[in-house]
Amino acid sequence: MNTDLHAIQNLLARFANSFDLKDWDALCACLASSIYTDYSDLRGTPPEQMSNQHYVELRRMALQELRTHHLGGNTEIEISGEQARAKVSTIIFRQNAAGETLHTHCLYEFGLHKVSSSWLINAIVQKVFWSDGQTAIHAGIVK
């Protein structure tokens, strides 16, 4: 169980760091082939099931012009056999080339499953507490 807990913690950190490093291959490697997403609080888009490649491409297009820093903590992980749930309290700092910022305080809820001894993310729900700054700098927001 401790090995699984450690592997999930590393996976969640790698997921967040891949955005900041713009390492889209690493991001894709964190994800199951199909994932459920709900970013409706921030983006105004409905929840949907999509391929990992589509998810990564949407994030790449929305964030390619921004510097980001995803900081997570208060992590809760519940493991049940080959399935797990995790909650991560997160602040996402964003800045464009002009110095304009958008910072989002949120809670990520992840669904995970174990495949061939490796954990993958198969669900991502973002619950926004609040955002500060200019939403116009984030190409992924359609509200």
PDB file of C-alpha atoms in Angstrom:
ATOM      1  CA  MET A   1       0.000   0.000   0.000  1.00  0.00           C
ATOM      2  CA  ASN A   2       2.810   2.479   0.843  1.00  0.00           C
ATOM      3  CA  THR A   3       4.367   1.766  -2.554  1.00  0.00           C
ATOM      4  CA  ASP A   4       1.057   2.621  -4.235  1.00  0.00           C
ATOM      5  CA  LEU A   5       0.651   5.772  -2.158  1.00  0.00           C
ATOM      6  CA  HIS A   6       4.148   6.935  -3.082  1.00  0.00           C
ATOM      7  CA  ALA A   7       3.569   6.135  -6.779  1.00  0.00           C
ATOM      8  CA  ILE A   8       0.325   8.140  -6.810  1.00  0.00           C
ATOM      9  CA  GLN A   9       1.966  11.109  -5.076  1.00  0.00           C
ATOM     10  CA  ASN A  10       4.744  11.071  -7.697  1.00  0.00           C
ATOM     11  CA  LEU A  11       2.198  10.791 -10.522  1.00  0.00           C
ATOM     12  CA  LEU A  12       0.239  13.809  -9.252  1.00  0.00           C
ATOM     13  CA  ALA A  13       3.452  15.848  -8.931  1.00  0.00           C
ATOM     14  CA  ARG A  14       4.579  14.828 -12.437  1.00  0.00           C
ATOM     15  CA  PHE A  15       1.136  15.813 -13.787  1.00  0.00           C
ATOM     16  CA  ALA A  16       1.403  19.332 -12.304  1.00  0.00           C
ATOM     17  CA  ASN A  17       5.071  19.825 -13.185  1.00  0.00           C
ATOM     18  CA  SER A  18       4.516  18.807 -16.818  1.00  0.00           C
ATOM     19  CA  PHE A  19       2.309  21.881 -17.347  1.00  0.00           C
ATOM     20  CA  ASP A  20       4.956  24.227 -15.988  1.00  0.00           C
ATOM     21  CA  LEU A  21       7.743  22.576 -17.984  1.00  0.00           C
ATOM     22  CA  LYS A  22       5.551  22.426 -21.122  1.00  0.00           C
ATOM     23  CA  ASP A  23       6.470  18.730 -21.252  1.00  0.00           C
ATOM     24  CA  TRP A  24       3.414  17.519 -23.128  1.00  0.00           C
ATOM     25  CA  ASP A  25       4.754  13.971 -23.581  1.00  0.00           C
ATOM     26  CA  ALA A  26       5.178  13.652 -19.808  1.00  0.00           C
ATOM     27  CA  LEU A  27       1.642  14.952 -19.316  1.00  0.00           C
ATOM     28  CA  CYS A  28       0.257  12.376 -21.746  1.00  0.00           C
ATOM     29  CA  ALA A  29       2.183   9.613 -19.955  1.00  0.00           C
ATOM     30  CA  CYS A  30       0.325  10.477 -16.721  1.00  0.00           C
ATOM     31  CA  LEU A  31      -3.046   9.793 -18.313  1.00  0.00           C
ATOM     32  CA  ALA A  32      -5.112   6.745 -19.180  1.00  0.00           C
ATOM     33  CA  SER A  33      -5.959   6.464 -22.877  1.00  0.00           C
ATOM     34  CA  SER A  34      -9.425   7.907 -22.171  1.00  0.00           C
ATOM     35  CA  ILE A  35     -10.153  10.378 -19.380  1.00  0.00           C
ATOM     36  CA  TYR A  36     -13.217  12.064 -17.925  1.00  0.00           C
ATOM     37  CA  THR A  37     -12.716  15.805 -17.443  1.00  0.00           C
ATOM     38  CA  ASP A  38     -14.769  18.520 -15.788  1.00  0.00           C
ATOM     39  CA  TYR A  39     -13.290  22.010 -15.974  1.00  0.00           C
ATOM     40  CA  SER A  40     -16.702  23.710 -16.094  1.00  0.00           C
ATOM     41  CA  ASP A  41     -15.958  25.965 -13.083  1.00  0.00           C
ATOM     42  CA  LEU A  42     -13.095  27.741 -14.881  1.00  0.00           C
ATOM     43  CA  ARG A  43     -13.607  27.129 -18.573  1.00  0.00           C
ATOM     44  CA  GLY A  44     -17.387  27.075 -18.894  1.00  0.00           C
ATOM     45  CA  THR A  45     -17.183  23.872 -20.932  1.00  0.00           C
ATOM     46  CA  PRO A  46     -19.321  20.814 -20.117  1.00  0.00           C
ATOM     47  CA  PRO A  47     -17.809  17.669 -18.604  1.00  0.00           C
ATOM     48  CA  GLU A  48     -16.644  15.222 -21.250  1.00  0.00           C
ATOM     49  CA  GLN A  49     -14.801  11.999 -21.964  1.00  0.00           C
ATOM     50  CA  MET A  50     -11.796  12.445 -24.272  1.00  0.00           C
ATOM     51  CA  SER A  51      -8.580  10.792 -25.375  1.00  0.00           C
ATOM     52  CA  ASN A  52      -5.381  11.614 -23.545  1.00  0.00           C
ATOM     53  CA  GLN A  53      -3.955  13.099 -26.776  1.00  0.00           C
ATOM     54  CA  HIS A  54      -6.937  15.440 -27.144  1.00  0.00           C
ATOM     55  CA  TYR A  55      -6.652  16.531 -23.508  1.00  0.00           C
ATOM     56  CA  VAL A  56      -2.949  17.310 -23.923  1.00  0.00           C
ATOM     57  CA  GLU A  57      -3.499  19.209 -27.172  1.00  0.00           C
ATOM     58  CA  LEU A  58      -6.203  21.379 -25.568  1.00  0.00           C
ATOM     59  CA  ARG A  59      -3.866  22.219 -22.675  1.00  0.00           C
ATOM     60  CA  ARG A  60      -0.937  22.885 -25.006  1.00  0.00           C
ATOM     61  CA  MET A  61      -2.976  25.313 -27.118  1.00  0.00           C
ATOM     62  CA  ALA A  62      -4.404  27.102 -24.065  1.00  0.00           C
ATOM     63  CA  LEU A  63      -1.119  27.439 -22.169  1.00  0.00           C
ATOM     64  CA  GLN A  64       1.616  27.715 -24.797  1.00  0.00           C
ATOM     65  CA  GLU A  65       1.816  31.514 -24.463  1.00  0.00           C
ATOM     66  CA  LEU A  66       1.720  31.531 -20.659  1.00  0.00           C
ATOM     67  CA  ARG A  67       4.227  30.876 -17.928  1.00  0.00           C
ATOM     68  CA  THR A  68       2.593  28.739 -15.268  1.00  0.00           C
ATOM     69  CA  HIS A  69       3.350  27.381 -11.847  1.00  0.00           C
ATOM     70  CA  HIS A  70       1.081  24.721 -10.340  1.00  0.00           C
ATOM     71  CA  LEU A  71       1.539  24.364  -6.574  1.00  0.00           C
ATOM     72  CA  GLY A  72      -0.347  21.587  -4.812  1.00  0.00           C
ATOM     73  CA  GLY A  73      -0.762  20.490  -1.224  1.00  0.00           C
ATOM     74  CA  ASN A  74      -3.274  19.166   1.292  1.00  0.00           C
ATOM     75  CA  THR A  75      -3.282  15.945  -0.723  1.00  0.00           C
ATOM     76  CA  GLU A  76      -5.757  13.241   0.257  1.00  0.00           C
ATOM     77  CA  ILE A  77      -5.470   9.810  -1.378  1.00  0.00           C
ATOM     78  CA  GLU A  78      -7.833   6.861  -0.943  1.00  0.00           C
ATOM     79  CA  ILE A  79      -6.831   3.548  -2.529  1.00  0.00           C
ATOM     80  CA  SER A  80      -9.225   0.669  -3.076  1.00  0.00           C
ATOM     81  CA  GLY A  81      -7.570  -2.211  -4.903  1.00  0.00           C
ATOM     82  CA  GLU A  82      -6.742  -1.119  -8.447  1.00  0.00           C
ATOM     83  CA  GLN A  83      -8.697   2.161  -8.130  1.00  0.00           C
ATOM     84  CA  ALA A  84      -7.881   5.360  -6.265  1.00  0.00           C
ATOM     85  CA  ARG A  85      -9.225   8.834  -5.660  1.00  0.00           C
ATOM     86  CA  ALA A  86      -7.114  11.863  -4.832  1.00  0.00           C
ATOM     87  CA  LYS A  87      -7.857  15.451  -3.872  1.00  0.00           C
ATOM     88  CA  VAL A  88      -5.156  18.093  -4.264  1.00  0.00           C
ATOM     89  CA  SER A  89      -5.572  21.701  -3.172  1.00  0.00           C
ATOM     90  CA  THR A  90      -3.859  23.768  -5.874  1.00  0.00           C
ATOM     91  CA  ILE A  91      -2.903  27.319  -6.780  1.00  0.00           C
ATOM     92  CA  ILE A  92      -2.188  27.864 -10.464  1.00  0.00           C
ATOM     93  CA  PHE A  93      -0.123  30.956 -11.200  1.00  0.00           C
ATOM     94  CA  ARG A  94      -0.236  32.181 -14.817  1.00  0.00           C
ATOM     95  CA  GLN A  95       1.539  35.099 -16.503  1.00  0.00           C
ATOM     96  CA  ASN A  96       1.659  36.244 -20.113  1.00  0.00           C
ATOM     97  CA  ALA A  97       4.521  38.021 -21.902  1.00  0.00           C
ATOM     98  CA  ALA A  98       3.042  41.438 -21.004  1.00  0.00           C
ATOM     99  CA  GLY A  99       3.174  40.556 -17.299  1.00  0.00           C
ATOM    100  CA  GLU A 100      -0.589  40.189 -16.911  1.00  0.00           C
ATOM    101  CA  THR A 101      -1.580  37.450 -14.500  1.00  0.00           C
ATOM    102  CA  LEU A 102      -4.379  35.040 -13.713  1.00  0.00           C
ATOM    103  CA  HIS A 103      -4.130  32.966 -10.549  1.00  0.00           C
ATOM    104  CA  THR A 104      -6.647  30.261  -9.700  1.00  0.00           C
ATOM    105  CA  HIS A 105      -7.211  28.710  -6.285  1.00  0.00           C
ATOM    106  CA  CYS A 106      -8.855  25.318  -6.739  1.00  0.00           C
ATOM    107  CA  LEU A 107      -9.282  21.725  -5.684  1.00  0.00           C
ATOM    108  CA  TYR A 108      -8.455  18.967  -8.148  1.00  0.00           C
ATOM    109  CA  GLU A 109     -10.266  15.673  -7.747  1.00  0.00           C
ATOM    110  CA  PHE A 110      -8.545  12.837  -9.596  1.00  0.00           C
ATOM    111  CA  GLY A 111      -9.680   9.342 -10.428  1.00  0.00           C
ATOM    112  CA  LEU A 112      -6.851   6.861 -10.925  1.00  0.00           C
ATOM    113  CA  HIS A 113      -6.468   3.235 -11.851  1.00  0.00           C
ATOM    114  CA  LYS A 114      -3.594   0.806 -11.800  1.00  0.00           C
ATOM    115  CA  VAL A 115      -2.549  -0.812 -15.077  1.00  0.00           C
ATOM    116  CA  SER A 116       0.329  -3.316 -15.148  1.00  0.00           C
ATOM    117  CA  SER A 117       1.667  -2.047 -11.800  1.00  0.00           C
ATOM    118  CA  SER A 118       1.556   1.621 -12.909  1.00  0.00           C
ATOM    119  CA  TRP A 119      -0.991   4.207 -11.827  1.00  0.00           C
ATOM    120  CA  LEU A 120      -2.692   6.458 -14.429  1.00  0.00           C
ATOM    121  CA  ILE A 121      -5.143   9.335 -14.132  1.00  0.00           C
ATOM    122  CA  ASN A 122      -8.543   8.541 -15.687  1.00  0.00           C
ATOM    123  CA  ALA A 123     -10.622  11.429 -14.300  1.00  0.00           C
ATOM    124  CA  ILE A 124      -9.898  15.098 -13.581  1.00  0.00           C
ATOM    125  CA  VAL A 125     -12.389  17.464 -11.951  1.00  0.00           C
ATOM    126  CA  GLN A 126     -11.361  21.020 -11.110  1.00  0.00           C
ATOM    127  CA  LYS A 127     -13.414  22.871  -8.485  1.00  0.00           C
ATOM    128  CA  VAL A 128     -12.532  26.579  -8.504  1.00  0.00           C
ATOM    129  CA  PHE A 129     -12.640  28.480  -5.220  1.00  0.00           C
ATOM    130  CA  TRP A 130     -11.707  31.805  -6.823  1.00  0.00           C
ATOM    131  CA  SER A 131      -9.457  33.409  -9.416  1.00  0.00           C
ATOM    132  CA  ASP A 132      -7.544  36.685  -9.339  1.00  0.00           C
ATOM    133  CA  GLY A 133      -6.447  38.575 -12.428  1.00  0.00           C
ATOM    134  CA  GLN A 134      -7.222  38.764 -16.125  1.00  0.00           C
ATOM    135  CA  THR A 135      -9.195  35.803 -17.489  1.00  0.00           C
ATOM    136  CA  ALA A 136      -8.578  37.138 -21.005  1.00  0.00           C
ATOM    137  CA  ILE A 137      -4.939  35.934 -20.888  1.00  0.00           C
ATOM    138  CA  HIS A 138      -6.046  32.269 -20.751  1.00  0.00           C
ATOM    139  CA  ALA A 139      -7.032  30.942 -24.178  1.00  0.00           C
ATOM    140  CA  GLY A 140      -8.738  27.936 -22.555  1.00  0.00           C
ATOM    141  CA  ILE A 141     -11.480  29.995 -20.902  1.00  0.00           C
ATOM    142  CA  VAL A 142     -14.590  30.237 -23.074  1.00  0.00           C
ATOM    143  CA  LYS A 143     -17.027  31.876 -20.638  1.00  0.00           C
TER     144      LYS A 143
END
